XYZ file of C-alpha atoms in Angstrom:
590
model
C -14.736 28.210 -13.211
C -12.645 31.663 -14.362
C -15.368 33.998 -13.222
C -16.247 32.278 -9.924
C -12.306 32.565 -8.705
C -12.475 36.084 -10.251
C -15.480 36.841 -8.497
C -13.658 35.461 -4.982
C -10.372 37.114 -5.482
C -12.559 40.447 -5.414
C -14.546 39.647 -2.514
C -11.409 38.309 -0.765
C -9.395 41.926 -1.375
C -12.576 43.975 -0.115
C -12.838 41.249 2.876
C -9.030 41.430 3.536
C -9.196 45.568 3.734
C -11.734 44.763 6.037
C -10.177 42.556 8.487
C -7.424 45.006 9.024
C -9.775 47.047 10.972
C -11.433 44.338 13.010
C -10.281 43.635 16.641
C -8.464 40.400 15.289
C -5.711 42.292 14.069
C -5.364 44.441 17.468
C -2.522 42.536 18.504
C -0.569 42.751 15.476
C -1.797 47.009 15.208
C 1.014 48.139 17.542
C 4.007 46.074 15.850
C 2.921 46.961 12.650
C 2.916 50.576 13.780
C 6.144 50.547 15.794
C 8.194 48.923 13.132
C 6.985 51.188 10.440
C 7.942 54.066 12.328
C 11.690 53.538 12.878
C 14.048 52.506 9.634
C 14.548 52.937 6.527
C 11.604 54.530 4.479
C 11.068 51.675 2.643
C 10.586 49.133 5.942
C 6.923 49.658 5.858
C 6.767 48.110 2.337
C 8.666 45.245 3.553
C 6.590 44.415 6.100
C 3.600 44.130 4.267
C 5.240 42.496 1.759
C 6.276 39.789 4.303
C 3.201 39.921 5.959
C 1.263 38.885 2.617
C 3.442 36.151 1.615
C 3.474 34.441 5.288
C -0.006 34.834 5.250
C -0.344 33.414 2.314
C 1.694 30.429 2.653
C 0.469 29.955 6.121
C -3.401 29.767 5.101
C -2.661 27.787 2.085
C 0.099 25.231 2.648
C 1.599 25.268 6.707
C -1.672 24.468 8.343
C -1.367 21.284 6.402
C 2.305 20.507 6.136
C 2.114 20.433 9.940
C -0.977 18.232 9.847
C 1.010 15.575 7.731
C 3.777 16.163 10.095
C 2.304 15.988 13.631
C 3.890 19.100 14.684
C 1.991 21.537 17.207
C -0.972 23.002 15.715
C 0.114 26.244 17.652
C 3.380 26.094 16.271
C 3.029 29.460 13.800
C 2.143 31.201 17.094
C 5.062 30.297 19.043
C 7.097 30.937 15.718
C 5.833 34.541 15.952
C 6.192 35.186 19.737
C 9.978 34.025 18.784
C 10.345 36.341 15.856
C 8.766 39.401 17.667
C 10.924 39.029 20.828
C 14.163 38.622 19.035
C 13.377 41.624 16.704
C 12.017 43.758 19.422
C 15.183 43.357 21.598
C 17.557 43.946 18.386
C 15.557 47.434 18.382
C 16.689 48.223 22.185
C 20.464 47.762 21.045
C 20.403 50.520 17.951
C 24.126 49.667 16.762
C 23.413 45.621 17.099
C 19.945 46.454 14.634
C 21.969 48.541 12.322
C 24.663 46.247 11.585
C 22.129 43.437 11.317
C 20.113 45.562 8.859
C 23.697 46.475 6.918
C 24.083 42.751 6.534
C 20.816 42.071 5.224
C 21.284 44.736 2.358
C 24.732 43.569 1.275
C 23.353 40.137 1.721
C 20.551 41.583 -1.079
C 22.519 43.527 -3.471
C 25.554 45.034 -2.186
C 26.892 47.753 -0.278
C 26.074 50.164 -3.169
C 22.277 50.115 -2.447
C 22.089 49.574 1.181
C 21.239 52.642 1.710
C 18.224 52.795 -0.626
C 16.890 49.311 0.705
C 17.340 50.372 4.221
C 14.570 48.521 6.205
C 13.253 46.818 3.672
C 14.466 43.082 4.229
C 14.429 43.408 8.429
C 10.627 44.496 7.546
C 10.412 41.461 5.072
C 11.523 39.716 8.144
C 9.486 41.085 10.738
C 6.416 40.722 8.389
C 6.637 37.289 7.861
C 6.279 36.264 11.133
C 3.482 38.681 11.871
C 1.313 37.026 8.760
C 1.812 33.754 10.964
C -0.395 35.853 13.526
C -2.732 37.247 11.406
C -3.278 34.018 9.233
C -6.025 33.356 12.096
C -8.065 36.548 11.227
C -8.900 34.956 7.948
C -12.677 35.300 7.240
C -15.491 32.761 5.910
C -14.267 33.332 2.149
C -10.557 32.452 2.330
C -11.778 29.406 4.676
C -14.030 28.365 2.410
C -11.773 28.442 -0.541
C -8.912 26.774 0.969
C -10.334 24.408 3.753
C -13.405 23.404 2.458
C -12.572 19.354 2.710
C -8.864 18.671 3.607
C -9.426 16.685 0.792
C -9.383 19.343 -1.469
C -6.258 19.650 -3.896
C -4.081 22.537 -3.759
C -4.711 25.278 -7.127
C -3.507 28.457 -8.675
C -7.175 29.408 -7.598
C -7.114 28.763 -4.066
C -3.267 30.300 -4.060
C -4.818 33.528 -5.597
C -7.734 33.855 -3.308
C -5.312 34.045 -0.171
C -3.236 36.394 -1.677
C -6.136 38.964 -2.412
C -7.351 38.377 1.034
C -3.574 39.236 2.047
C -2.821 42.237 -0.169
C -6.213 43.812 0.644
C -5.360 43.729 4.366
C -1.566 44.833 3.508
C -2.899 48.013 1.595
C -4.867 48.969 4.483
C -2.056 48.389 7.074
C 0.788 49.947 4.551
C -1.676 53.261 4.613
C -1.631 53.201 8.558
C 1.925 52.669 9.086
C 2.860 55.548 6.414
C 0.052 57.599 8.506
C 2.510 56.441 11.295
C 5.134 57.947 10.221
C 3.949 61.345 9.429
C 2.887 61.437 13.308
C 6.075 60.172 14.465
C 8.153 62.565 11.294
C 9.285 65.354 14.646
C 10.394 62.967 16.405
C 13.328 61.857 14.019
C 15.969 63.994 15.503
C 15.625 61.382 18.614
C 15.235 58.359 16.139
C 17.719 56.121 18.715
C 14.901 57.082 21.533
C 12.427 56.182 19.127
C 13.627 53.247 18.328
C 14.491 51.554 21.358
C 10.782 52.521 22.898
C 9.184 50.582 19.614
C 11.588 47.724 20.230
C 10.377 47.594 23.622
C 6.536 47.442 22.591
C 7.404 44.844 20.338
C 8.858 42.872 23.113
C 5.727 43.718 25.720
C 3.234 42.379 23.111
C 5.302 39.132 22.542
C 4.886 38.588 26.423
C 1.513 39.328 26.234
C 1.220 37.199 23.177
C 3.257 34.712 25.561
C 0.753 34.821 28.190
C -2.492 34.634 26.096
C -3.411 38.222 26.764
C -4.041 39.321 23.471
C -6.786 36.656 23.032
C -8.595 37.776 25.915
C -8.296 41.687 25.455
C -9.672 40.523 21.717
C -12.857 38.650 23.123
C -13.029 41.353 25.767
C -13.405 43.580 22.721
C -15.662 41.128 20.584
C -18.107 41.254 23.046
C -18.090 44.973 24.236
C -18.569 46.570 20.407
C -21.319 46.233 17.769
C -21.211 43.430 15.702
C -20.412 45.075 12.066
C -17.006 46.214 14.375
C -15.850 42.966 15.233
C -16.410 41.728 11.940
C -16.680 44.203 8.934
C -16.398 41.969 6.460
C -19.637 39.893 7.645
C -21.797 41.265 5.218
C -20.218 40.657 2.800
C -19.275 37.114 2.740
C -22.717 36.590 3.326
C -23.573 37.705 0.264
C -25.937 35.489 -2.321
C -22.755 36.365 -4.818
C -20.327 35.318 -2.411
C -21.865 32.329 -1.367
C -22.518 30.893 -5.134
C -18.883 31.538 -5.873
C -18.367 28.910 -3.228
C -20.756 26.653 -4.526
C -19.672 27.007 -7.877
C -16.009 25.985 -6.830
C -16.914 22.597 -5.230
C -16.577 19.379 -7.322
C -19.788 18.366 -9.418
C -20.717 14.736 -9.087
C -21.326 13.705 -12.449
C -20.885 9.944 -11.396
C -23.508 7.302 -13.201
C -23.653 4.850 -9.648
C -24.147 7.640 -7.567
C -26.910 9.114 -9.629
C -28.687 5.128 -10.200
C -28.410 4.547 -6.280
C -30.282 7.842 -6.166
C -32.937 7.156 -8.494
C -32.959 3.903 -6.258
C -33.332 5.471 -2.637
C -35.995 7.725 -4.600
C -38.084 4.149 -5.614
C -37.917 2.629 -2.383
C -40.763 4.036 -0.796
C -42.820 2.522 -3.757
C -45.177 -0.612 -4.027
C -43.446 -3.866 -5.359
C -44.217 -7.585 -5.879
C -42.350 -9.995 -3.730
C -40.109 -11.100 -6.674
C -39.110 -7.749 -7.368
C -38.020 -7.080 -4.037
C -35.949 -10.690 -4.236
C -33.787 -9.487 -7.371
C -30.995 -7.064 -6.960
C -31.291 -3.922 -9.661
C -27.900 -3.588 -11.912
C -27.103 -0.200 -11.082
C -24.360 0.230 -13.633
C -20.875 -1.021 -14.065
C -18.376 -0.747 -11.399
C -15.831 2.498 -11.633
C -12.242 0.998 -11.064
C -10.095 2.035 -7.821
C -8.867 5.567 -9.397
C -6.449 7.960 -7.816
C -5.795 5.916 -4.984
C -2.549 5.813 -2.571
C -0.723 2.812 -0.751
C -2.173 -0.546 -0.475
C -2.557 -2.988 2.776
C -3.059 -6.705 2.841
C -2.374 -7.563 -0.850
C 0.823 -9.333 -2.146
C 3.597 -6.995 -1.389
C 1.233 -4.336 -1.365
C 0.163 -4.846 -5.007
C -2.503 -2.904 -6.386
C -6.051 -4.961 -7.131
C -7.913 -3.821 -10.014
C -11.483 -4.736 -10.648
C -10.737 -6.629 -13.965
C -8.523 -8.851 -11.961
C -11.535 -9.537 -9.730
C -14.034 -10.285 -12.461
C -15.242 -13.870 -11.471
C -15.438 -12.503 -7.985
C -18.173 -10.876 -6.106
C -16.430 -7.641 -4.545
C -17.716 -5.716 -1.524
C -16.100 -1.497 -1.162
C -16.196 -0.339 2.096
C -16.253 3.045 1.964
C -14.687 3.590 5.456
C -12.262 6.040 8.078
C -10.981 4.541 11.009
C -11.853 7.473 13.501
C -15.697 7.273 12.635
C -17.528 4.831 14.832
C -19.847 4.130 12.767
C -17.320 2.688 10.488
C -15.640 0.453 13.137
C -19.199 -0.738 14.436
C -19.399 -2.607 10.729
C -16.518 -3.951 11.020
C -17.019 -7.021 13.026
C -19.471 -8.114 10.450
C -17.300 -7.444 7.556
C -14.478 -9.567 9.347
C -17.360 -12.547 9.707
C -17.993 -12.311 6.218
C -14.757 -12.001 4.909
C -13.937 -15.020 6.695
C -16.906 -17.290 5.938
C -17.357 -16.408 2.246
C -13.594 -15.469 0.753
C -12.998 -18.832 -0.093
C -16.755 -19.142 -1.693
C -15.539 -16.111 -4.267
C -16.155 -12.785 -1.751
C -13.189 -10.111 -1.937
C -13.773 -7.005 0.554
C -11.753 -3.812 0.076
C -11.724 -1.420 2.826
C -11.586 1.810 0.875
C -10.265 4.247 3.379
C -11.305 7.865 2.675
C -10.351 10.273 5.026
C -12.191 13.008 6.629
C -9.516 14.407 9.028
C -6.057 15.366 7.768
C -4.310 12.952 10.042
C -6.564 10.036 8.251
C -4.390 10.139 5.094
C -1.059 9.214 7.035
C -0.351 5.731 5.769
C 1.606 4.924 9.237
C -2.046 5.679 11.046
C -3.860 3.586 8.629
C -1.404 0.603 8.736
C -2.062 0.640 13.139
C -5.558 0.952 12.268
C -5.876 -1.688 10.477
C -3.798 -4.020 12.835
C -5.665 -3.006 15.904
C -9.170 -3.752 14.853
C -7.633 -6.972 13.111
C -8.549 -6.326 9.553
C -7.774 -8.993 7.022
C -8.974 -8.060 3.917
C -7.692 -5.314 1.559
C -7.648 -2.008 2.139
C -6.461 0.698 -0.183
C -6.151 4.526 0.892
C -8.475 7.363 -0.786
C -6.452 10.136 0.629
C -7.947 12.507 -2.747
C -11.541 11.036 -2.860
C -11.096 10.050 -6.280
C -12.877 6.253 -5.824
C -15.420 7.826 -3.516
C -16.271 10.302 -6.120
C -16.362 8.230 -8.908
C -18.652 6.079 -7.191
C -21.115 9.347 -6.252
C -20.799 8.738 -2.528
C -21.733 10.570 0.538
C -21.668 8.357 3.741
C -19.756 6.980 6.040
C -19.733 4.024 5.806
C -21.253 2.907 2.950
C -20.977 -0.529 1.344
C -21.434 -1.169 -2.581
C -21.693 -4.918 -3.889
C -20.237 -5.479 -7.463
C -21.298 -9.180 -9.213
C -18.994 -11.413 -10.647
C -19.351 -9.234 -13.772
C -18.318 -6.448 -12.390
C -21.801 -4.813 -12.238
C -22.762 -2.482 -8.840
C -25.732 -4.617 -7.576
C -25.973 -3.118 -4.112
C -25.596 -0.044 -2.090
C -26.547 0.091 1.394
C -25.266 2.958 3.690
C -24.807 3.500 7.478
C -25.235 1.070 10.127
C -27.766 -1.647 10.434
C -29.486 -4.128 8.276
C -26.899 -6.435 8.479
C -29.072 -9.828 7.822
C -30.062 -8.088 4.330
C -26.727 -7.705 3.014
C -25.303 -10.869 3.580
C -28.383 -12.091 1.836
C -27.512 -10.177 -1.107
C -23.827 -10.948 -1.242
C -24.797 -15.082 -0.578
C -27.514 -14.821 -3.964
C -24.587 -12.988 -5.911
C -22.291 -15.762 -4.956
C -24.767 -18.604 -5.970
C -25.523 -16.558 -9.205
C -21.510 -16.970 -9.860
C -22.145 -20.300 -9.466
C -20.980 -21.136 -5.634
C -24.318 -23.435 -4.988
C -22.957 -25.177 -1.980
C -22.556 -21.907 0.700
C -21.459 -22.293 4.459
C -23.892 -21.005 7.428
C -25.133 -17.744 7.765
C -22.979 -15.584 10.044
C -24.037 -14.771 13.253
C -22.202 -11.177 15.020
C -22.356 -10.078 18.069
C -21.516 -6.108 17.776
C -22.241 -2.914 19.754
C -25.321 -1.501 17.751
C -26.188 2.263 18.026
C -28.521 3.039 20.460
C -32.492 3.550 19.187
C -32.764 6.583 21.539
C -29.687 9.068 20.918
C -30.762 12.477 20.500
C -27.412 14.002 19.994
C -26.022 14.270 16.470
C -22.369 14.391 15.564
C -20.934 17.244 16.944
C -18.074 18.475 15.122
C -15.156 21.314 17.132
C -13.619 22.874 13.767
C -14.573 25.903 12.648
C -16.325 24.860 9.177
C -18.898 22.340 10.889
C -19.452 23.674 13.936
C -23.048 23.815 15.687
C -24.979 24.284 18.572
C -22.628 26.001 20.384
C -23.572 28.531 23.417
C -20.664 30.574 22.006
C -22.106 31.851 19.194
C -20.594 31.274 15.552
C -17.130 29.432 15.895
C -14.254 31.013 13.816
C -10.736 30.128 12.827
C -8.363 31.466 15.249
C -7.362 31.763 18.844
C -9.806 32.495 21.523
C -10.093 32.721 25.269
C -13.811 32.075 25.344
C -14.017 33.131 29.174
C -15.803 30.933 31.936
C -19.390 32.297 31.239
C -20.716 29.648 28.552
C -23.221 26.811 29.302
C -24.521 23.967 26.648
C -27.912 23.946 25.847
C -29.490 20.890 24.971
C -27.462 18.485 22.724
C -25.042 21.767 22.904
C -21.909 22.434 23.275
C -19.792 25.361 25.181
C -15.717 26.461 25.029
C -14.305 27.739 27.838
C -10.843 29.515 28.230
C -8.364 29.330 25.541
C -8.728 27.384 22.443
C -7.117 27.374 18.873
C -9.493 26.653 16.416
C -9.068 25.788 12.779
C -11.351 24.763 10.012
C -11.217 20.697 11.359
C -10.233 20.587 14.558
C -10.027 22.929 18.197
C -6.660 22.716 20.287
C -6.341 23.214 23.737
C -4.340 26.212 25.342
C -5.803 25.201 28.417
C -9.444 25.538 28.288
C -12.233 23.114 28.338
C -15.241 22.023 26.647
C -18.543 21.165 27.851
C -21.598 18.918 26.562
C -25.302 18.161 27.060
C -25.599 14.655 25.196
C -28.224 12.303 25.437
C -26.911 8.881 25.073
C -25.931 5.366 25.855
C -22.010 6.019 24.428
C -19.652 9.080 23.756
C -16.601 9.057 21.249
C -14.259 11.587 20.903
C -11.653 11.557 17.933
C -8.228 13.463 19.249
C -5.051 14.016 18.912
C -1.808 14.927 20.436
C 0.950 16.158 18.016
C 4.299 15.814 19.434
C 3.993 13.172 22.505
C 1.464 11.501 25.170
C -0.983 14.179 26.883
C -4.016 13.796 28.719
C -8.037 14.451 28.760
C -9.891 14.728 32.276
C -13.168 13.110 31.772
C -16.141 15.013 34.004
C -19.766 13.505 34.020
C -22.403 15.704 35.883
C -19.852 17.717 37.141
C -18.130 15.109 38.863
C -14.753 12.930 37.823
C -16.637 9.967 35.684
C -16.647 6.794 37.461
C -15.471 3.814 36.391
C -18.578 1.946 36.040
C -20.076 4.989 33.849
C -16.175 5.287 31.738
C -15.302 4.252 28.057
C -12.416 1.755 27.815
C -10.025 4.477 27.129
C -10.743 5.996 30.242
C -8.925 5.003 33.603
C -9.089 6.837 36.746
C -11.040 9.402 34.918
C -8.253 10.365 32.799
C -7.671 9.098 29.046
C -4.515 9.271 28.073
C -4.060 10.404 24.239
C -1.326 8.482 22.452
C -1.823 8.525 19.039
C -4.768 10.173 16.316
C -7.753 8.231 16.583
C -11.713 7.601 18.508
C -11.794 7.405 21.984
C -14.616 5.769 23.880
C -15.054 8.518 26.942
C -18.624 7.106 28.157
C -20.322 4.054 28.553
C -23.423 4.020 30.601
C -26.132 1.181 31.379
C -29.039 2.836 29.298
C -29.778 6.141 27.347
C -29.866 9.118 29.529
C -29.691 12.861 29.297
C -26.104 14.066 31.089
C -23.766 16.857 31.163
C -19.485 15.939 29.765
C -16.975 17.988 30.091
C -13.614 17.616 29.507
C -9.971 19.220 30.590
C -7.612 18.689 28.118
C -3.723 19.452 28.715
C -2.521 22.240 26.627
C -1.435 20.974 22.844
C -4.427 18.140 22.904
C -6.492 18.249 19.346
C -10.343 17.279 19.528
C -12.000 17.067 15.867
C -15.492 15.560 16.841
C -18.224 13.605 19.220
C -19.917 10.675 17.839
C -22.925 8.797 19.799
C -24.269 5.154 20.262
């Protein structure tokens, strides 16, 4: 694992050096120039110093603190606009920034050395909050390291990756800003002049910064200049070396179910008697409920084990309640639980989250009120059961025997009638001889002829879109883009992270074919709303989800919304206007 990280650390310092002369960091170019130029001689080392440890934290740890938190997903740019305004008008009053940066010495190490460390802690300052604007400019190695699955713990690893990727950028930048300086060196005998005209570009780019203008002079760019411009550091994170560093750093399944349900899938295709189809295989004893979080619908939210179950047949449900294939097996699972608990059946709802806002316990808890669950349900917020299980699917449904033995795994949607024949023979074979009725569900089913797959809006799974490879950051994708088919196509300004893409007053469009469209969203920090468009035209209420009314849906809370429910199949065109601060993560069809 050593040489892999190694390995990474070196790409991400190259990769780093290379981003710092890429039109992402064009907005940030001027500050960093202007503040290195006035101060103390040692302010240019505290601003990159500031700028690699923001950056650092802000790739690493804020982008999920304010996940967990709800906060504004744009909240690190509005903390920079902030920080750049306030320091940029300090710099038009020169006695108001020298008595600030006197008080930031003493504050340091005393009047003794203020002189020394003049500059250095207002750069510290300064570079902080410009690492909040540069954490977007991170490239495919630092986002593979540290967003990979937002399940992915936190390491030393990931920690030292970012920080490469920061200090190779900070070298480059520190060597421009001393460059800077030299230029600027005959002007010093008007360094009050000086001063007060960088304090004013400061505050000019945190109004353009204010107005989105910096995204569009950087797309303007993107698109004008050769590709190896826009993004030096391409190449090389492309790279066979690069990419099997990755690799290497993701989690090896070593799990004995997942590997017998494999063998299984593999033997399916093969001849068999009729008897041998009848009997259920024993695919290996059942892995205990490991690393797991709070627990719903027990006894004062006691934790079940699987030895306190033996005697029981036991049904996981590997599950998240924003995929809709998940809550479209639900209203079996409820029928089930309810005919057979009392005939020895126990379901747990195993709820392993894909999005960050799945592993919030309060969203879980509505969840599981407003689609009426009954049964246990226990949260996998570190895919510890679903990896020691060796699973892959949502949802996806093992059966355990009364001896604790997996005897089942089906996956996905469908073939309903053959599971509850497997879970009734594993309840006779505990000896339950005298079963109730069948079950019989009525369910929205996926539709046979959806051609669209699961379209996801973050960064990391991103596809088919008219706008060419989607990257972390903030864009104002113009008004030029169309979707091909099953496509999709931003327009205006977005924010886009690894998971998710938030508004900043843009819109998305879509060429789907299919009965149903679900969108999971979000809206940190109150109530917004989503216009709803089919065919270019405000979608009708005969032709609207349920969480659409009057065309509009309003977004409440982090979860699936149903946008579009037509009579039949058909090929059509979505689009939708979201408010400014409104999340989307992805589509979903039926």
């Amino acid at each position: 694992m050593l040489e892999p990280m190694v390995l990474l650390m070196a790409f991400a310092l190259v990769a780093g050096a290379a981003t710092a002369i890429s039109p992402c960091v064009l907005p940030v170019l001027p500050v960093v120039l202007s503040a290195g130029a006035t101060g103390g001689r040692r302010r240019p080392l505290g601003i990159v110093t500031g700028l690699t440890l923001s950056f650092t934290f802000a790739t690493v740890a804020l982008v999920y603190v304010i996940a967990a938190l709800g906060l504004p997903d744009d909240l690190l740019r509005t903390v920079a606009i902030v920080v750049l305004l306030v320091f940029g008008a300090t710099l038009l009053i020169p006695p108001l920034a020298a008595r600030i940066e006197a008080r930031l010495s003493r504050l340091t190490g005393g009047a003794g050395v203020a002189r020394t460390r003049e500059g250095f802690w207002s750069g510290v300052l300064l570079g902080a909050s410009l690492g909040l604007v540069y954490a977007p400019c991170a490239g495919p190695i630092l986002a593979g390291v540290i967003t990979v699955s937002a399940s992915q713990p936190f390491t030393a690893g990931r920690l030292a990756v970012a920080l490469s990727y920061g200090i190779g950028s900070a070298i480059v930048l520190y060597l421009l800003m001393l460059g800077g300086r030299r230029v600027t060196a005959p002007l010093a005998r008007r360094s009050g002049r000086l001063q007060v005209a960088m304090g004013a570009i400061m505050v000019l780019v945190a109004l353009a910064m204010l107005g989105n203008w910096d995204l569009r002079f950087e797309t303007r760019i993107a698109k004008d200049v050769p590709g190896f411009l826009v993004d030096p550091s391409k190449g090389l994170e492309r790279t066979a070396a690069a990419k099997s560093a990755l690799t290497n750093l993701r989690p090896v399944n070593h799990s004995a179910i997942g590997a017998a349900v494999a063998k299984q899938e593999e033997q399916q295709n093969q001849p068999k008697s009729k008897a041998q189809r009848a009997t259920l295989p024993v695919l290996g004893s059942a892995p205990d409920f490991t690393g797991t979080q709070q627990w719903f619908n027990t006894a004062n939210g006691r934790p079940l084990s699987l030895a306190r179950l033996r005697g029981r047949v036991v049904l996981l449900d590997f599950w998240t309640y924003s995929c809709i294939n998940c809550l479209r097996t639900l209203p079996y699972l409820k029928a089930w639980d309810a005919r057979y608990r009392t005939a020895g059946l126990t379901i747990v709802g195993v709820h392993t989250p894909e999005f960050p806002f799945e592993k919030v316990a309060g969203n879980v808890a509505a969840a599981i009120k407003s689609n009426g669950i009954g049964y246990p349900v226990v949260q996998d917020n570190e895919m510890a059961t679903w990896n020691a299980y060796g699973n892959q699917y949502w949802p996806a449904e093992y059966l355990i025997d009364a001896k604790g033995k997996v005897r089942a795994a089906d996956f996905g949607e469908g073939g309903y009638a053959k599971r509850e024949r497997a879970i009734r023979s594993l309840l006779a074979a505990a000896g339950d001889h005298a079963l109730p009725p069948d079950t019989h569900v009525k369910a929205i089913s996926a539709s046979d002829q959806v051609s669209t797959p699961e379209s996801y809006l973050g960064a990391e799974r991103a596809a088919r879109f008219s706008n060419g490879t989607i990257v972390a950051g903030a864009h104002d994708y113009g008004t030029t883009a169309r979707p091909a088919v099953d496509g999709l196509a931003y327009r205006g300004a977005w924010t886009i992270d690894a998971m998710s893409a938030t508004a900043a007053g843009g819109t998305l469009d879509l060429d789907f074919g299919a009965r149903r469209v679900y969108l999971v969203l979000g809206s940190p920090g109150g109530a917004r709303h989503v216009r709803v468009l089919l065919d270019g035209k405000p979608i009708p209420a005969q032709s609207a989800g349920p969480d659409v009314h009057a065309g509009v849906v309003t977004v409440d809370s982090q979860r699936l919304y149903d946008l579009v429910d037509l009579p039949a199949v058909g090929r059509h065109t979505l689009r939708i206007e979201p408010d400014s601060g409104v999340t989307g993560y992805a589509f979903t069809f039926g």
